[in-house]
PDB file of C-alpha atoms in Angstrom:
ATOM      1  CA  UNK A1199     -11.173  21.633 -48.028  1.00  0.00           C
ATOM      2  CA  UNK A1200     -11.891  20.449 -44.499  1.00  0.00           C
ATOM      3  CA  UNK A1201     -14.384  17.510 -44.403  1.00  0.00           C
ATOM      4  CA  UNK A1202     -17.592  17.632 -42.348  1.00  0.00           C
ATOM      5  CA  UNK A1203     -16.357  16.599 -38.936  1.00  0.00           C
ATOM      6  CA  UNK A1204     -13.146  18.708 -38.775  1.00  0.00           C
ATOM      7  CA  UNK A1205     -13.311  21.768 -36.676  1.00  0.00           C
ATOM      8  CA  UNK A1206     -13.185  24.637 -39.683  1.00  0.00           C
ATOM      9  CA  UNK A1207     -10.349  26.649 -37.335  1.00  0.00           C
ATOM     10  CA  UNK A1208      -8.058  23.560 -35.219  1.00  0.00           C
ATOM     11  CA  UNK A1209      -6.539  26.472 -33.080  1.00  0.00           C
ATOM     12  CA  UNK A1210      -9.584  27.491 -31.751  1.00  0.00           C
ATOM     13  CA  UNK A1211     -10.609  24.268 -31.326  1.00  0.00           C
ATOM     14  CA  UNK A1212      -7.737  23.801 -29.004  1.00  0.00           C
ATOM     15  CA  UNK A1213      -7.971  27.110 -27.202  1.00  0.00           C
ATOM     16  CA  UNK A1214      -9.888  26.162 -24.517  1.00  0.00           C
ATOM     17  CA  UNK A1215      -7.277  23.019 -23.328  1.00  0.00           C
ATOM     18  CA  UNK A1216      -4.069  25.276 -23.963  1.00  0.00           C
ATOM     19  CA  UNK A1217      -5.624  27.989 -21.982  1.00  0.00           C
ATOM     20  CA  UNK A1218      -6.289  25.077 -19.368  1.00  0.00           C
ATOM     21  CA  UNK A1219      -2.772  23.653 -19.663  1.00  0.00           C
ATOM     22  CA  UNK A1220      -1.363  27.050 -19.119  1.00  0.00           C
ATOM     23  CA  UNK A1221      -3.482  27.909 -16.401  1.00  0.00           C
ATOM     24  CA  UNK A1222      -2.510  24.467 -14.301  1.00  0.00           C
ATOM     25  CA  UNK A1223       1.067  24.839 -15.334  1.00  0.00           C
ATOM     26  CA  UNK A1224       1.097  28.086 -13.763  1.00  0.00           C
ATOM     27  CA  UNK A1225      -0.713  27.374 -10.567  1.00  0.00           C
ATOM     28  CA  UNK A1226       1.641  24.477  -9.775  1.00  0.00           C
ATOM     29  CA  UNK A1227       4.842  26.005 -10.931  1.00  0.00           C
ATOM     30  CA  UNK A1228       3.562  29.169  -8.901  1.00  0.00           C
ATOM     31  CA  UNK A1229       4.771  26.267  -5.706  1.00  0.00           C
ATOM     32  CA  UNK A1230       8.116  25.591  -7.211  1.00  0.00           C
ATOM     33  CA  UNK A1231       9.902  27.967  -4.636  1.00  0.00           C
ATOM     34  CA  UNK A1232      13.663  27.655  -3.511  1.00  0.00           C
ATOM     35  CA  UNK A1233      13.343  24.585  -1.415  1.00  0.00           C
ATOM     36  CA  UNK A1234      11.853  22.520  -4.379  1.00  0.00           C
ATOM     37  CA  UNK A1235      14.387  23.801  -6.426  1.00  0.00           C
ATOM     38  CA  UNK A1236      16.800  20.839  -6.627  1.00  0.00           C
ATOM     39  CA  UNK A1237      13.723  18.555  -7.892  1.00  0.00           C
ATOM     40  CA  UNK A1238      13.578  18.873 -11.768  1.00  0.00           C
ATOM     41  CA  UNK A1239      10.861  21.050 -12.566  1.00  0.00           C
ATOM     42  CA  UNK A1240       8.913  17.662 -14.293  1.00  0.00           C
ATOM     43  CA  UNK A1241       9.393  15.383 -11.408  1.00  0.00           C
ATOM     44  CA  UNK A1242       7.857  18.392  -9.535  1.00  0.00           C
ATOM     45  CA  UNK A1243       5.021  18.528 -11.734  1.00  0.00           C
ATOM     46  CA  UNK A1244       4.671  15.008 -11.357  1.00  0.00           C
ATOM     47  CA  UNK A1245       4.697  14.966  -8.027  1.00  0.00           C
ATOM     48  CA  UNK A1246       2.311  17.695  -7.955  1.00  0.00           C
ATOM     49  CA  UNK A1247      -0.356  16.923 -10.105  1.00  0.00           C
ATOM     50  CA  UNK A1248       0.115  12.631  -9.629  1.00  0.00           C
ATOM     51  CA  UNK A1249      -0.643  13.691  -5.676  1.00  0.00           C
ATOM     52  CA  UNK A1250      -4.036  15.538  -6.683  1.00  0.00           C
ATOM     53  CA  UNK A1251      -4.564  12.811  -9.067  1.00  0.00           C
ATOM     54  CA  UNK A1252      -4.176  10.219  -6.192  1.00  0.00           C
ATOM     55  CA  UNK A1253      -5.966  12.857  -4.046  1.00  0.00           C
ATOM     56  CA  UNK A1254      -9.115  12.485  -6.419  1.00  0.00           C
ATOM     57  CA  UNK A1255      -8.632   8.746  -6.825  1.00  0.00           C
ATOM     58  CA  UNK A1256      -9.266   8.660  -3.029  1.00  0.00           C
ATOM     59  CA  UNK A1257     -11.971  10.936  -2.301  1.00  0.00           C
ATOM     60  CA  UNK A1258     -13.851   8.842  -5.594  1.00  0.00           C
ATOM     61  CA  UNK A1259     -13.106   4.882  -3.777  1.00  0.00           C
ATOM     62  CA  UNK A1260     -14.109   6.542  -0.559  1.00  0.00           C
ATOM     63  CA  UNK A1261     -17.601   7.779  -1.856  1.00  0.00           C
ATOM     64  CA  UNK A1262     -18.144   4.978  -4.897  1.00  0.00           C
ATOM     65  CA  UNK A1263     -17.460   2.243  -1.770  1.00  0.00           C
ATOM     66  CA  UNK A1264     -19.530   3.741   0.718  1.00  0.00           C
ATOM     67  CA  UNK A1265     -22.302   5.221  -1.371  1.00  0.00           C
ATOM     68  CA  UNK A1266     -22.545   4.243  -5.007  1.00  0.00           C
ATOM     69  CA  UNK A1267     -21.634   0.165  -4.710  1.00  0.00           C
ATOM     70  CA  UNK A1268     -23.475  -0.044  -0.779  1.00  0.00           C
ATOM     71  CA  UNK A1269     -26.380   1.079  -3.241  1.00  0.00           C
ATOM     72  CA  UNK A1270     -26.113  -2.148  -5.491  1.00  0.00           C
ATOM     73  CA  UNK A1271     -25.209  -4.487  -2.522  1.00  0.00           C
ATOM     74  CA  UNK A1272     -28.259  -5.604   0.069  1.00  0.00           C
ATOM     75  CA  UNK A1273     -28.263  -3.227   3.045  1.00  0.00           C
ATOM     76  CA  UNK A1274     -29.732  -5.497   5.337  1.00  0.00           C
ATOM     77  CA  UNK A1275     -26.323  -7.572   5.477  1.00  0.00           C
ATOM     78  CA  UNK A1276     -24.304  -7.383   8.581  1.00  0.00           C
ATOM     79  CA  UNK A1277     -21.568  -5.168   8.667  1.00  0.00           C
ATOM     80  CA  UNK A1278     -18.763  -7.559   8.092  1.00  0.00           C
ATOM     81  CA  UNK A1279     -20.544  -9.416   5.730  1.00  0.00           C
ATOM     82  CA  UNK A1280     -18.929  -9.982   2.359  1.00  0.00           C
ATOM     83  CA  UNK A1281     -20.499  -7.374   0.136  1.00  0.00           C
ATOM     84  CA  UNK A1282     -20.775  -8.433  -3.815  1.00  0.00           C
ATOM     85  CA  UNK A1283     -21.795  -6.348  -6.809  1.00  0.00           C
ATOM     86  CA  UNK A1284     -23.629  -9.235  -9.117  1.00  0.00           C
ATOM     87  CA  UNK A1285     -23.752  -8.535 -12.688  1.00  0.00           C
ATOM     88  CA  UNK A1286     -25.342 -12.034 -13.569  1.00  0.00           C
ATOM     89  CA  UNK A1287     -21.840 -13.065 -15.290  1.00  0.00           C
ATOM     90  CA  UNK A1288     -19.681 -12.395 -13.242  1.00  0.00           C
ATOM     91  CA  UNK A1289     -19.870 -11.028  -9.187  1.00  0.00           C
ATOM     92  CA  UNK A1290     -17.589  -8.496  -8.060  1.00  0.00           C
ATOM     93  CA  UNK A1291     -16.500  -7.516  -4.636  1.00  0.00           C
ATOM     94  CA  UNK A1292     -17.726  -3.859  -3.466  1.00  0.00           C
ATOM     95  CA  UNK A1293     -14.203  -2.905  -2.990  1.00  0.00           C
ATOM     96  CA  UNK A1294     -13.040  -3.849  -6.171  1.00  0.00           C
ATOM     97  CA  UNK A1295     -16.215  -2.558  -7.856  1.00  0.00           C
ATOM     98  CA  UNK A1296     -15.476   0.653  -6.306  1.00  0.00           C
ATOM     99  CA  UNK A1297     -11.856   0.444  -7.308  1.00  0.00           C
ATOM    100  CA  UNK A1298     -12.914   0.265 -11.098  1.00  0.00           C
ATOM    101  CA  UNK A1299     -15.179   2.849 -11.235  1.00  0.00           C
ATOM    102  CA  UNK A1300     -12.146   4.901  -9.970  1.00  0.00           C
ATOM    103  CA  UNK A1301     -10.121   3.401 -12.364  1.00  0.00           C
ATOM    104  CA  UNK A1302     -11.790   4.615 -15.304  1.00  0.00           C
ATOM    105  CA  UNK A1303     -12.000   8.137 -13.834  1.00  0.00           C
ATOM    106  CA  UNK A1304      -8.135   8.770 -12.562  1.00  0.00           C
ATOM    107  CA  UNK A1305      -7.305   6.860 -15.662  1.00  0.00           C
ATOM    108  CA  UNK A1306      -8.125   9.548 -17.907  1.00  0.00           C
ATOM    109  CA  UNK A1307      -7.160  12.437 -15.812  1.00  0.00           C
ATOM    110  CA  UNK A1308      -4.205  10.999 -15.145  1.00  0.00           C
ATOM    111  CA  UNK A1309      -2.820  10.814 -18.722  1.00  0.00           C
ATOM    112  CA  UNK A1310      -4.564  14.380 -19.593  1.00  0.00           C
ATOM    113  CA  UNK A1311      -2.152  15.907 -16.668  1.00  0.00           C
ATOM    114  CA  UNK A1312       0.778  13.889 -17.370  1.00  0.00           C
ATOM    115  CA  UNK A1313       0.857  14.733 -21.525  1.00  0.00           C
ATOM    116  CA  UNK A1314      -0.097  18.242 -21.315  1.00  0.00           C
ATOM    117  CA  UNK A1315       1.298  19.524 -18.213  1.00  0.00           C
ATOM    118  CA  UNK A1316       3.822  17.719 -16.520  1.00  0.00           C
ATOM    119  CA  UNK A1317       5.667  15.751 -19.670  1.00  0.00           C
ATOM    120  CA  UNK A1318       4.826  17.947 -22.903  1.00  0.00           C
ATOM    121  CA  UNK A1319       8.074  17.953 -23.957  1.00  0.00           C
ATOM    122  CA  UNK A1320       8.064  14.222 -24.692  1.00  0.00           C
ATOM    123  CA  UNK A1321       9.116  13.068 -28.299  1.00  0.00           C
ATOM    124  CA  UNK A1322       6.850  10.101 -28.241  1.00  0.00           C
ATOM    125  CA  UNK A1323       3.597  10.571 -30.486  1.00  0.00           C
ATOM    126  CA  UNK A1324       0.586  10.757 -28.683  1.00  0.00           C
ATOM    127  CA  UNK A1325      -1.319   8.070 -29.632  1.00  0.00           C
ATOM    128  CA  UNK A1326       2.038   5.533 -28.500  1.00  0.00           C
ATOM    129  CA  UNK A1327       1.530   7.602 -25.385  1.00  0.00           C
ATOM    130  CA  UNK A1328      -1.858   6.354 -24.768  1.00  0.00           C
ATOM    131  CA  UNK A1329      -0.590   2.772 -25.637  1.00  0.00           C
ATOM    132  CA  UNK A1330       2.289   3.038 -23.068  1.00  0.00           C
ATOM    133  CA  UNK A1331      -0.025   5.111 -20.223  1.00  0.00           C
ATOM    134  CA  UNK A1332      -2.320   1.972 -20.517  1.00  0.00           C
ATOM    135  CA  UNK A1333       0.524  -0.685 -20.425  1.00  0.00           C
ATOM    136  CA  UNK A1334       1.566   1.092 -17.265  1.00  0.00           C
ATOM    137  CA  UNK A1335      -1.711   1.754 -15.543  1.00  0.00           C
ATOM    138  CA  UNK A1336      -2.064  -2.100 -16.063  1.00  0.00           C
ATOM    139  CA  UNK A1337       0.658  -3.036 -13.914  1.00  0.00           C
ATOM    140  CA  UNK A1338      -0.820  -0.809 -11.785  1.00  0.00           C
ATOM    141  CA  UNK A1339      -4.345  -2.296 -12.052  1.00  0.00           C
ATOM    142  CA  UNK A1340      -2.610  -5.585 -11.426  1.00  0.00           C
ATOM    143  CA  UNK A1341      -0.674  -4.268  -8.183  1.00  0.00           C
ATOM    144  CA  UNK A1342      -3.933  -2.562  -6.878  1.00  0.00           C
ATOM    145  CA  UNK A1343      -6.661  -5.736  -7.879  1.00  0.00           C
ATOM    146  CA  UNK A1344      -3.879  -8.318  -5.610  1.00  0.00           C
ATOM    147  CA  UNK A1345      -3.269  -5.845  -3.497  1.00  0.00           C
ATOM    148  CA  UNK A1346      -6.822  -4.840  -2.382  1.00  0.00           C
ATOM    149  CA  UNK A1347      -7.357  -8.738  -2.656  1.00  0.00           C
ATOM    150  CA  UNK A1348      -4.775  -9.135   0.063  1.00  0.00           C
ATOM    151  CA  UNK A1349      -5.588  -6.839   2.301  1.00  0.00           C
ATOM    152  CA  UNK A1350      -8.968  -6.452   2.115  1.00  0.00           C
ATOM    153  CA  UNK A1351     -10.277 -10.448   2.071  1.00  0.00           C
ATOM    154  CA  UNK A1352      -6.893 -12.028   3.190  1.00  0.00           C
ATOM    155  CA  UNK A1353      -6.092  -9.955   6.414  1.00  0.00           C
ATOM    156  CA  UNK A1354      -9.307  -8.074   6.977  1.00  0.00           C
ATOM    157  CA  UNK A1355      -8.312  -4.899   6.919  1.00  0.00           C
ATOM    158  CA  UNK A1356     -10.714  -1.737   5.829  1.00  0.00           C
ATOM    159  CA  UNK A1357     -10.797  -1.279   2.092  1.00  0.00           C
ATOM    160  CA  UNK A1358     -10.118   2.671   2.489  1.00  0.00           C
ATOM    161  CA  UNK A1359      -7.166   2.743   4.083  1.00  0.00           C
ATOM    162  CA  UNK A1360      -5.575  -0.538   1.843  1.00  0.00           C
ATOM    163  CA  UNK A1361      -6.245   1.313  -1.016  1.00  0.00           C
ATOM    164  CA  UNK A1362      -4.213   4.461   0.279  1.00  0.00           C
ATOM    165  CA  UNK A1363      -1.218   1.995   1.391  1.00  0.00           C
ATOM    166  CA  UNK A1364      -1.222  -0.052  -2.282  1.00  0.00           C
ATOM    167  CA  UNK A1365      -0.911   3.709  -3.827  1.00  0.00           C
ATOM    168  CA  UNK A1366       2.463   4.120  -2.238  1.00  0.00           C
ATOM    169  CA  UNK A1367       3.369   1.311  -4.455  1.00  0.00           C
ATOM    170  CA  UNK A1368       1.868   2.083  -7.592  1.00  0.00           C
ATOM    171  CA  UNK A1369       2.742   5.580  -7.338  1.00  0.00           C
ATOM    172  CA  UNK A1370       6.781   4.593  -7.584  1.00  0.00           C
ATOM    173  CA  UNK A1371       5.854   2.359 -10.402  1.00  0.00           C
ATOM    174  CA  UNK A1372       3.991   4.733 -12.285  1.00  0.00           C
ATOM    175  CA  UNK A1373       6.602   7.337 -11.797  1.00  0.00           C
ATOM    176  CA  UNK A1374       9.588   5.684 -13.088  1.00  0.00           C
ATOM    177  CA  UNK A1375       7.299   4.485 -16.233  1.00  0.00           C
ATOM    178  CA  UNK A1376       5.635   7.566 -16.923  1.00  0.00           C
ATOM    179  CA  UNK A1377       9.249   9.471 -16.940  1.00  0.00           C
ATOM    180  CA  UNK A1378      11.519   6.901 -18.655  1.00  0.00           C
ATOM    181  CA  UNK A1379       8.519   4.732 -20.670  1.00  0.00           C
ATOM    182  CA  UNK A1380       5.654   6.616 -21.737  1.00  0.00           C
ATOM    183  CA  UNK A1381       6.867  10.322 -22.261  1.00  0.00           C
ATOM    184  CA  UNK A1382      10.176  10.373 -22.305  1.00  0.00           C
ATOM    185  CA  UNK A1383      11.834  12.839 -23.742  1.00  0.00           C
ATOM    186  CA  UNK A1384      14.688  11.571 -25.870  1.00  0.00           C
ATOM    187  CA  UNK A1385      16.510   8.248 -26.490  1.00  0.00           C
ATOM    188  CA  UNK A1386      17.598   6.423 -23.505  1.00  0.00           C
ATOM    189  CA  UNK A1387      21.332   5.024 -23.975  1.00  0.00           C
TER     190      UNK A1387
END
């Protein structure tokens, strides 16, 4: 006897996000013509779906910096001035403010894509998966917090932009992680 808070039918239940797996499978594999063809078809995927992923990440800092945290922050400060979200415990730059609010977006999207429809052939259970996604994404929180840190307050350069460099980075990292870490797909010698 299911108990209350089970679905009464699990397959139907998961209808909906198969259909949705198959559907973005397809669409990306649909660009997997000859020229791609020496890239493994899961580092294509990656590739693929991290880029949109990154591609969302960017459009979100872009419009949390300039319109959601400039909405906390005093707009009568001069352009250059240091902008601060102030939570009464702690104060937070607007770059980095925008940068988490990203964060917990991408974060999410990110591991839906990579266990469903790049790397769902993985052997590791899903709820290690999570574990390892999140040990990952916090090197990667750790490259981009530094990194934003560095370029944004040390050399003064626009927050957009640094953001899109410090990607480069994390994308590499996240790669090589997500591939031979989090959802690999059998034992590594």
């Amino acid at each position: 006897m299911p108990s209350e808070n089970s679905h009464p039918n699990p397959e139907k239940a998961n209808l909906r996000s198969t259909a949705m797996n198959r559907v973005i499978t397809r669409f990306v594999d649909f660009f997997y013509w000859k020229p791609f063809r020496f890239i493994p078809i899961e580092t294509f995927r990656y590739a693929v779906l991290g880029g949109l992923n990154l591609l969302l990440g960017m459009v979100l800092y872009w419009f949390c910096y300039n319109y959601v945290v400039q909405g906390f922050v005093a707009s009568d400060l001069p352009p250059k001035e240091e902008r601060v979200v102030d939570f009464g415990f702690v104060a937070v730059s607007a770059p980095i403010m925008a940068f988490l609010i990203t964060f917990v977006i991408t974060f999410f999207t990110g591991f839906w894509l990579a266990r469903y429809v790049t790397f769902k052939k993985s052997t590791v259970h899903g709820g290690k998966q999570l574990f390892r996604y999140a040990q990952i994404v916090a090197i990667n929180v750790l490259v981009n917090y530094f990194g934003l840190k560095l370029l944004v307050e040390v050399c003064n350069f626009y927050p957009s932009p640094s953001y899109a460099v410090i990607q480069v980075v994390t994308v590499v990292v996240s790669y090589l992680g997500q591939r031979y870490y989090t959802f690999r797909t059998h034992r590594q010698s």
